[in-house]
């Protein structure tokens, strides 16, 4: 069977070149007679893999030297607890902007460990926009301000960072990791699960400014203690070795594309193709405020549930898979991460045009 265009929100497409390279190296990684899957995480060969992955992250994201790059497990959802345990321990309070389910889950989890406060929310309009805030909205004594920068389910993205003064800013970038240039120095912590944009599931990358470390609550489990993970270069216990290797291959691929700037230019092009059609179609429409639209996750609807279902069914048969929207939004959602080629979006729009013609 030919490869499909996979619009899944995650796990999601990986670059075909990366999959081919991984396949070619599966049985014998660089002449060492074994697969990366079988290798000791303490071996010289794996040590080079994890160090190369970190170096590539530093290079591609322009990460300042006073930040640690951690390769962890547990997904973004585990960090929802680790973040308050590690950082909500000076004044025991933190401010949250609720822009969707993932921000809300992080907020609810933090509320178990301290005074979590929802500063603003877009729940009133099904999270279809990013609420505006000013520095005055935040508690100057908050241990941090938390945002989810790209909202995978609702298809919004912060068009600019909230102004938070000197309060440390923490961001979940799971669904936009390395999709556009980000100024890491604006964040105290920036993190995400790998399975949307940078690797298969199983890896969570947490980038932390060093001065944030060492203030964890006494109850913090060793495995959720960022300081211990940093002191052990993410090798306190067995890390997700194979996923880290896959991540390294994806980072090399991004570098070959010309780096994050080049990937971003392609992402803008892909998003423009889709949004321009949605804005001109009389059948399909975007569900998101124009200025807050995500480049990665594009929800859309026909306004008729039966027609939505018919579209998803016919699209699947034509090789455009996983277009069904999240159960909380309905309709459709096209996730067009870094690995989705421009051609995939062009062909999807062609298909949508034909569907519109045939059904109106
Ligand atoms: C997918 C996703 C999560 C949850 O990630 P897990 O790795 O499944 O825990 C959290 N935040 C965002 C923005 C996501 O897209």
Short mmCIF file of C-alpha atoms and ligand atoms in Angstrom, two decimals:
data_model
loop_
_atom_site.label_atom_id
_atom_site.label_comp_id
_atom_site.label_asym_id
_atom_site.label_seq_id
_atom_site.Cartn_x
_atom_site.Cartn_y
_atom_site.Cartn_z
CA UNK A 1 0.00 0.00 0.00
CA UNK A 2 1.19 3.52 -0.75
CA UNK A 3 1.85 5.73 2.26
CA UNK A 4 -1.17 7.79 3.27
CA UNK A 5 -1.25 11.47 4.17
CA UNK A 6 -1.69 11.24 7.93
CA UNK A 7 -3.30 14.32 9.51
CA UNK A 8 -3.31 12.84 13.02
CA UNK A 9 -2.81 15.26 15.93
CA UNK A 10 -0.41 12.78 17.52
CA UNK A 11 1.33 10.46 17.29
CA UNK A 12 1.77 11.82 13.82
CA UNK A 13 3.72 11.67 10.59
CA UNK A 14 7.49 11.41 10.63
CA UNK A 15 9.63 12.46 7.65
CA UNK A 16 9.91 9.57 5.19
CA UNK A 17 13.68 10.08 4.93
CA UNK A 18 13.94 9.57 8.70
CA UNK A 19 11.92 6.36 8.61
CA UNK A 20 14.07 5.03 5.78
CA UNK A 21 17.28 5.86 7.62
CA UNK A 22 15.98 4.19 10.79
CA UNK A 23 15.00 1.13 8.75
CA UNK A 24 18.44 0.94 7.15
CA UNK A 25 20.12 1.19 10.57
CA UNK A 26 17.69 -1.11 12.34
CA UNK A 27 19.82 -4.27 12.53
CA UNK A 28 23.28 -2.77 12.60
CA UNK A 29 23.75 0.77 13.88
CA UNK A 30 26.91 2.27 12.37
CA UNK A 31 28.75 -1.06 12.22
CA UNK A 32 28.35 -1.97 15.88
CA UNK A 33 26.41 -5.15 15.06
CA UNK A 34 23.29 -4.27 17.03
CA UNK A 35 20.22 -2.11 16.94
CA UNK A 36 19.93 1.07 19.02
CA UNK A 37 16.96 -0.73 20.60
CA UNK A 38 19.29 -3.37 22.05
CA UNK A 39 22.09 -1.13 23.18
CA UNK A 40 23.10 -0.23 26.75
CA UNK A 41 22.20 3.32 27.63
CA UNK A 42 25.64 3.51 29.28
CA UNK A 43 27.47 2.53 26.08
CA UNK A 44 29.77 4.91 24.22
CA UNK A 45 27.62 4.57 21.12
CA UNK A 46 24.44 5.64 22.89
CA UNK A 47 26.25 8.37 24.77
CA UNK A 48 27.12 9.93 21.41
CA UNK A 49 23.50 9.64 20.24
CA UNK A 50 22.06 11.49 23.26
CA UNK A 51 24.84 14.10 23.23
CA UNK A 52 24.32 14.71 19.50
CA UNK A 53 20.57 15.05 20.06
CA UNK A 54 21.16 17.64 22.77
CA UNK A 55 23.67 19.52 20.63
CA UNK A 56 21.23 19.60 17.71
CA UNK A 57 18.50 20.96 19.99
CA UNK A 58 20.86 23.67 21.21
CA UNK A 59 21.84 24.58 17.68
CA UNK A 60 18.39 24.48 16.08
CA UNK A 61 16.60 26.32 18.90
CA UNK A 62 19.51 28.61 19.71
CA UNK A 63 19.32 27.55 23.37
CA UNK A 64 21.44 29.73 25.68
CA UNK A 65 24.21 28.00 27.71
CA UNK A 66 22.44 28.58 31.03
CA UNK A 67 19.66 26.18 30.06
CA UNK A 68 19.56 22.41 30.56
CA UNK A 69 18.02 20.12 27.95
CA UNK A 70 16.42 17.07 29.57
CA UNK A 71 15.22 13.89 27.83
CA UNK A 72 12.48 12.45 30.03
CA UNK A 73 9.58 10.02 29.98
CA UNK A 74 5.96 10.27 31.05
CA UNK A 75 4.70 12.58 28.33
CA UNK A 76 3.65 16.18 28.71
CA UNK A 77 0.95 15.03 31.15
CA UNK A 78 3.55 13.92 33.70
CA UNK A 79 5.12 17.38 33.58
CA UNK A 80 1.74 18.81 34.62
CA UNK A 81 2.60 17.45 38.10
CA UNK A 82 6.39 17.80 37.92
CA UNK A 83 6.18 21.53 37.14
CA UNK A 84 4.35 22.54 40.34
CA UNK A 85 6.42 20.11 42.44
CA UNK A 86 9.65 21.64 41.14
CA UNK A 87 8.71 25.30 40.88
CA UNK A 88 5.61 26.13 42.93
CA UNK A 89 7.55 26.14 46.15
CA UNK A 90 8.61 29.71 46.94
CA UNK A 91 5.29 31.51 47.33
CA UNK A 92 3.32 28.35 46.57
CA UNK A 93 1.19 29.97 43.89
CA UNK A 94 1.13 30.09 40.10
CA UNK A 95 -0.95 31.78 37.40
CA UNK A 96 -2.47 29.97 34.41
CA UNK A 97 -4.03 31.09 31.13
CA UNK A 98 -6.67 28.53 30.21
CA UNK A 99 -6.70 28.17 26.43
CA UNK A 100 -7.93 24.59 26.16
CA UNK A 101 -7.93 21.14 27.59
CA UNK A 102 -4.18 20.79 28.00
CA UNK A 103 -3.79 24.10 29.83
CA UNK A 104 -6.76 23.20 32.00
CA UNK A 105 -5.33 19.81 32.87
CA UNK A 106 -2.00 21.41 33.81
CA UNK A 107 -3.88 23.93 35.97
CA UNK A 108 -5.98 21.26 37.69
CA UNK A 109 -2.92 19.15 38.40
CA UNK A 110 -1.01 22.13 39.84
CA UNK A 111 -3.98 22.93 42.10
CA UNK A 112 -3.19 19.71 43.98
CA UNK A 113 0.15 21.16 45.10
CA UNK A 114 -0.47 24.85 45.68
CA UNK A 115 -2.60 27.87 44.85
CA UNK A 116 -3.19 27.64 41.10
CA UNK A 117 -5.09 30.62 39.71
CA UNK A 118 -6.83 30.88 36.34
CA UNK A 119 -6.00 34.41 35.21
CA UNK A 120 -7.90 34.26 31.92
CA UNK A 121 -9.81 31.68 29.91
CA UNK A 122 -11.36 31.30 26.48
CA UNK A 123 -13.76 28.57 27.60
CA UNK A 124 -16.69 30.96 26.88
CA UNK A 125 -16.22 30.42 23.12
CA UNK A 126 -15.02 26.80 23.07
CA UNK A 127 -11.38 27.97 23.23
CA UNK A 128 -11.57 29.40 19.72
CA UNK A 129 -9.35 32.38 20.58
CA UNK A 130 -6.46 33.40 22.86
CA UNK A 131 -7.55 35.68 25.71
CA UNK A 132 -5.67 38.97 25.97
CA UNK A 133 -3.79 39.76 29.17
CA UNK A 134 -1.57 42.54 30.45
CA UNK A 135 1.24 42.44 33.03
CA UNK A 136 -1.19 43.78 35.64
CA UNK A 137 -3.31 40.63 35.38
CA UNK A 138 -0.57 38.50 36.90
CA UNK A 139 0.37 38.12 40.55
CA UNK A 140 3.90 39.51 40.93
CA UNK A 141 4.51 36.91 43.65
CA UNK A 142 3.42 33.98 41.51
CA UNK A 143 6.16 31.35 41.25
CA UNK A 144 5.44 31.16 37.53
CA UNK A 145 2.95 31.89 34.76
CA UNK A 146 1.92 28.84 32.74
CA UNK A 147 0.69 28.76 29.14
CA UNK A 148 0.03 26.17 26.47
CA UNK A 149 1.46 27.95 23.46
CA UNK A 150 -0.20 25.96 20.69
CA UNK A 151 -3.56 24.40 21.46
CA UNK A 152 -3.63 21.11 19.62
CA UNK A 153 -7.34 20.42 20.03
CA UNK A 154 -8.74 23.89 19.30
CA UNK A 155 -6.18 25.06 16.74
CA UNK A 156 -5.12 28.29 18.42
CA UNK A 157 -1.66 29.65 19.07
CA UNK A 158 -0.49 32.62 21.14
CA UNK A 159 0.22 35.25 18.46
CA UNK A 160 2.65 36.80 20.93
CA UNK A 161 3.81 35.90 24.42
CA UNK A 162 1.91 37.36 27.38
CA UNK A 163 3.70 40.23 29.10
CA UNK A 164 4.56 38.77 32.53
CA UNK A 165 7.29 41.10 33.81
CA UNK A 166 9.80 39.22 35.96
CA UNK A 167 7.62 36.22 36.68
CA UNK A 168 9.11 33.02 35.20
CA UNK A 169 7.16 31.94 32.12
CA UNK A 170 6.56 28.22 31.52
CA UNK A 171 5.20 26.95 28.20
CA UNK A 172 3.96 23.65 26.83
CA UNK A 173 5.01 23.55 23.15
CA UNK A 174 4.18 19.88 22.51
CA UNK A 175 2.33 20.52 19.27
CA UNK A 176 4.64 23.20 17.87
CA UNK A 177 8.12 22.03 18.89
CA UNK A 178 10.63 23.25 16.28
CA UNK A 179 7.88 24.39 13.91
CA UNK A 180 8.88 28.05 14.12
CA UNK A 181 11.66 30.12 15.69
CA UNK A 182 11.15 30.71 19.44
CA UNK A 183 13.25 32.92 21.69
CA UNK A 184 14.10 30.42 24.44
CA UNK A 185 15.51 33.19 26.67
CA UNK A 186 11.96 34.50 27.18
CA UNK A 187 11.05 31.30 29.03
CA UNK A 188 12.08 29.81 32.36
CA UNK A 189 10.92 26.41 31.11
CA UNK A 190 9.78 25.32 27.67
CA UNK A 191 8.81 21.71 27.16
CA UNK A 192 6.81 19.24 25.14
CA UNK A 193 6.03 15.64 24.37
CA UNK A 194 7.83 14.39 21.27
CA UNK A 195 5.06 12.55 19.47
CA UNK A 196 3.56 15.55 17.68
CA UNK A 197 6.52 17.04 15.90
CA UNK A 198 9.89 15.56 16.84
CA UNK A 199 9.84 11.79 17.42
CA UNK A 200 7.63 8.81 18.17
CA UNK A 201 5.86 8.72 21.56
CA UNK A 202 7.85 8.00 24.71
CA UNK A 203 10.03 11.09 25.01
CA UNK A 204 9.41 14.45 26.66
CA UNK A 205 11.96 17.21 26.18
CA UNK A 206 12.20 19.80 28.97
CA UNK A 207 14.40 22.87 28.53
CA UNK A 208 15.02 24.61 31.86
CA UNK A 209 16.89 27.72 32.88
CA UNK A 210 19.43 26.60 35.47
CA UNK A 211 18.42 29.06 38.17
CA UNK A 212 14.98 27.38 38.30
CA UNK A 213 16.52 24.14 39.57
CA UNK A 214 16.86 23.04 43.17
CA UNK A 215 13.70 24.46 44.68
CA UNK A 216 11.55 21.33 44.53
CA UNK A 217 9.03 20.27 47.19
CA UNK A 218 10.19 17.57 49.62
CA UNK A 219 7.50 15.23 48.34
CA UNK A 220 8.82 15.37 44.75
CA UNK A 221 9.46 11.83 43.48
CA UNK A 222 13.06 11.33 42.39
CA UNK A 223 11.91 10.63 38.85
CA UNK A 224 10.09 13.98 38.70
CA UNK A 225 12.96 15.96 40.18
CA UNK A 226 14.39 18.05 37.35
CA UNK A 227 17.57 18.83 39.31
CA UNK A 228 18.41 15.14 39.70
CA UNK A 229 17.65 14.53 36.02
CA UNK A 230 19.87 17.48 35.06
CA UNK A 231 22.76 16.37 37.33
CA UNK A 232 22.62 12.95 35.69
CA UNK A 233 22.40 14.24 32.10
CA UNK A 234 19.00 12.52 31.72
CA UNK A 235 20.68 9.16 32.51
CA UNK A 236 19.59 8.73 36.15
CA UNK A 237 17.74 5.64 34.98
CA UNK A 238 17.19 4.09 31.55
CA UNK A 239 15.94 6.81 29.19
CA UNK A 240 13.75 6.08 26.14
CA UNK A 241 16.87 5.26 24.09
CA UNK A 242 15.30 4.41 20.75
CA UNK A 243 12.99 7.42 20.80
CA UNK A 244 15.95 9.68 21.57
CA UNK A 245 17.71 8.18 18.56
CA UNK A 246 14.64 8.83 16.38
CA UNK A 247 14.53 12.37 17.73
CA UNK A 248 18.17 12.83 16.71
CA UNK A 249 17.32 11.69 13.16
CA UNK A 250 14.41 14.16 12.99
CA UNK A 251 16.64 16.99 14.24
CA UNK A 252 19.23 16.11 11.58
CA UNK A 253 16.42 16.19 9.01
CA UNK A 254 15.34 19.66 10.20
CA UNK A 255 18.94 20.81 9.86
CA UNK A 256 19.09 19.41 6.34
CA UNK A 257 15.90 21.34 5.47
CA UNK A 258 17.78 24.52 6.36
CA UNK A 259 16.92 24.70 10.06
CA UNK A 260 13.88 25.97 11.92
CA UNK A 261 13.56 29.15 9.81
CA UNK A 262 13.26 27.08 6.63
CA UNK A 263 10.82 24.62 8.19
CA UNK A 264 8.79 27.59 9.46
CA UNK A 265 8.59 29.09 5.96
CA UNK A 266 7.21 25.79 4.66
CA UNK A 267 4.77 25.59 7.57
CA UNK A 268 3.46 29.09 6.78
CA UNK A 269 3.03 28.07 3.16
CA UNK A 270 1.09 24.92 4.07
CA UNK A 271 -1.14 26.74 6.57
CA UNK A 272 -1.83 29.51 4.03
CA UNK A 273 -2.95 27.01 1.40
CA UNK A 274 -5.44 25.47 3.82
CA UNK A 275 -6.71 28.64 5.53
CA UNK A 276 -7.07 30.52 2.23
CA UNK A 277 -9.29 27.77 0.93
CA UNK A 278 -11.30 27.57 4.19
CA UNK A 279 -11.86 31.35 4.07
CA UNK A 280 -13.05 31.23 0.46
CA UNK A 281 -15.13 28.03 0.61
CA UNK A 282 -18.88 28.22 1.00
CA UNK A 283 -18.98 24.73 2.52
CA UNK A 284 -15.99 24.50 4.89
CA UNK A 285 -14.95 27.08 7.47
CA UNK A 286 -12.29 27.55 10.11
CA UNK A 287 -13.45 27.56 13.75
CA UNK A 288 -10.71 29.88 15.00
CA UNK A 289 -10.26 33.66 15.31
CA UNK A 290 -7.99 34.72 12.42
CA UNK A 291 -5.26 36.35 14.50
CA UNK A 292 -4.92 33.32 16.79
CA UNK A 293 -4.73 30.52 14.24
CA UNK A 294 -2.28 27.68 14.71
CA UNK A 295 0.12 26.75 11.92
CA UNK A 296 0.04 23.13 13.07
CA UNK A 297 -3.54 22.16 13.92
CA UNK A 298 -6.37 23.34 11.70
CA UNK A 299 -9.91 22.50 12.85
CA UNK A 300 -12.71 23.08 10.35
CA UNK A 301 -16.41 22.31 9.95
CA UNK A 302 -19.13 22.21 7.32
CA UNK A 303 -21.79 23.15 9.87
CA UNK A 304 -23.60 19.88 9.17
CA UNK A 305 -22.60 16.82 11.18
CA UNK A 306 -23.74 14.34 8.54
CA UNK A 307 -21.74 16.11 5.88
CA UNK A 308 -18.71 16.18 8.19
CA UNK A 309 -18.97 12.41 8.64
CA UNK A 310 -19.36 11.87 4.90
CA UNK A 311 -16.31 14.01 4.24
CA UNK A 312 -14.15 12.15 6.78
CA UNK A 313 -15.24 8.81 5.32
CA UNK A 314 -14.52 9.76 1.71
CA UNK A 315 -11.25 11.47 2.61
CA UNK A 316 -10.07 8.35 4.43
CA UNK A 317 -10.86 6.20 1.40
CA UNK A 318 -8.85 8.63 -0.74
CA UNK A 319 -5.75 8.34 1.50
CA UNK A 320 -6.22 11.42 3.73
CA UNK A 321 -6.46 9.81 7.15
CA UNK A 322 -7.17 10.90 10.73
CA UNK A 323 -9.10 14.04 9.75
CA UNK A 324 -11.88 13.52 12.28
CA UNK A 325 -11.98 16.40 14.75
CA UNK A 326 -11.44 16.01 18.47
CA UNK A 327 -14.54 14.72 20.26
CA UNK A 328 -14.86 18.01 22.15
CA UNK A 329 -14.96 20.17 18.98
CA UNK A 330 -16.48 17.87 16.34
CA UNK A 331 -16.02 18.47 12.62
CA UNK A 332 -12.56 17.92 11.20
CA UNK A 333 -9.00 18.76 12.14
CA UNK A 334 -5.97 18.63 9.88
CA UNK A 335 -2.72 18.49 11.83
CA UNK A 336 0.00 19.63 9.47
CA UNK A 337 3.18 19.22 11.46
CA UNK A 338 6.72 19.63 10.13
CA UNK A 339 6.73 16.20 8.45
CA UNK A 340 3.59 16.87 6.37
CA UNK A 341 4.81 17.76 2.87
CA UNK A 342 3.36 20.80 1.05
CA UNK A 343 2.02 18.35 -1.51
CA UNK A 344 -0.07 16.64 1.19
CA UNK A 345 -1.89 19.90 1.95
CA UNK A 346 -2.27 20.80 -1.73
CA UNK A 347 -3.82 17.43 -2.45
CA UNK A 348 -6.11 17.68 0.56
CA UNK A 349 -7.40 21.06 -0.62
CA UNK A 350 -7.94 19.65 -4.13
CA UNK A 351 -9.94 16.85 -2.56
CA UNK A 352 -11.97 19.31 -0.46
CA UNK A 353 -12.77 21.37 -3.55
CA UNK A 354 -14.05 18.31 -5.38
CA UNK A 355 -16.09 17.30 -2.36
CA UNK A 356 -17.58 20.78 -2.14
CA UNK A 357 -18.52 20.70 -5.82
CA UNK A 358 -20.07 17.23 -5.59
CA UNK A 359 -22.10 17.99 -2.48
CA UNK A 360 -23.49 21.48 -2.97
C1 LIG B 1 -0.68 15.94 23.20
C2 LIG B 1 -0.50 17.06 24.13
C3 LIG B 1 -0.32 16.88 25.51
C4 LIG B 1 -0.35 15.51 26.16
O1 LIG B 1 0.78 14.82 25.85
P1 LIG B 1 1.08 13.37 26.44
O2 LIG B 1 2.47 13.14 25.97
O3 LIG B 1 0.08 12.43 25.86
O4 LIG B 1 0.98 13.46 27.92
C5 LIG B 1 -0.09 17.98 26.30
N1 LIG B 1 -0.05 19.22 25.78
C6 LIG B 1 -0.23 19.43 24.47
C7 LIG B 1 -0.19 20.83 23.94
C8 LIG B 1 -0.45 18.37 23.61
O5 LIG B 1 -0.64 18.60 22.29
#
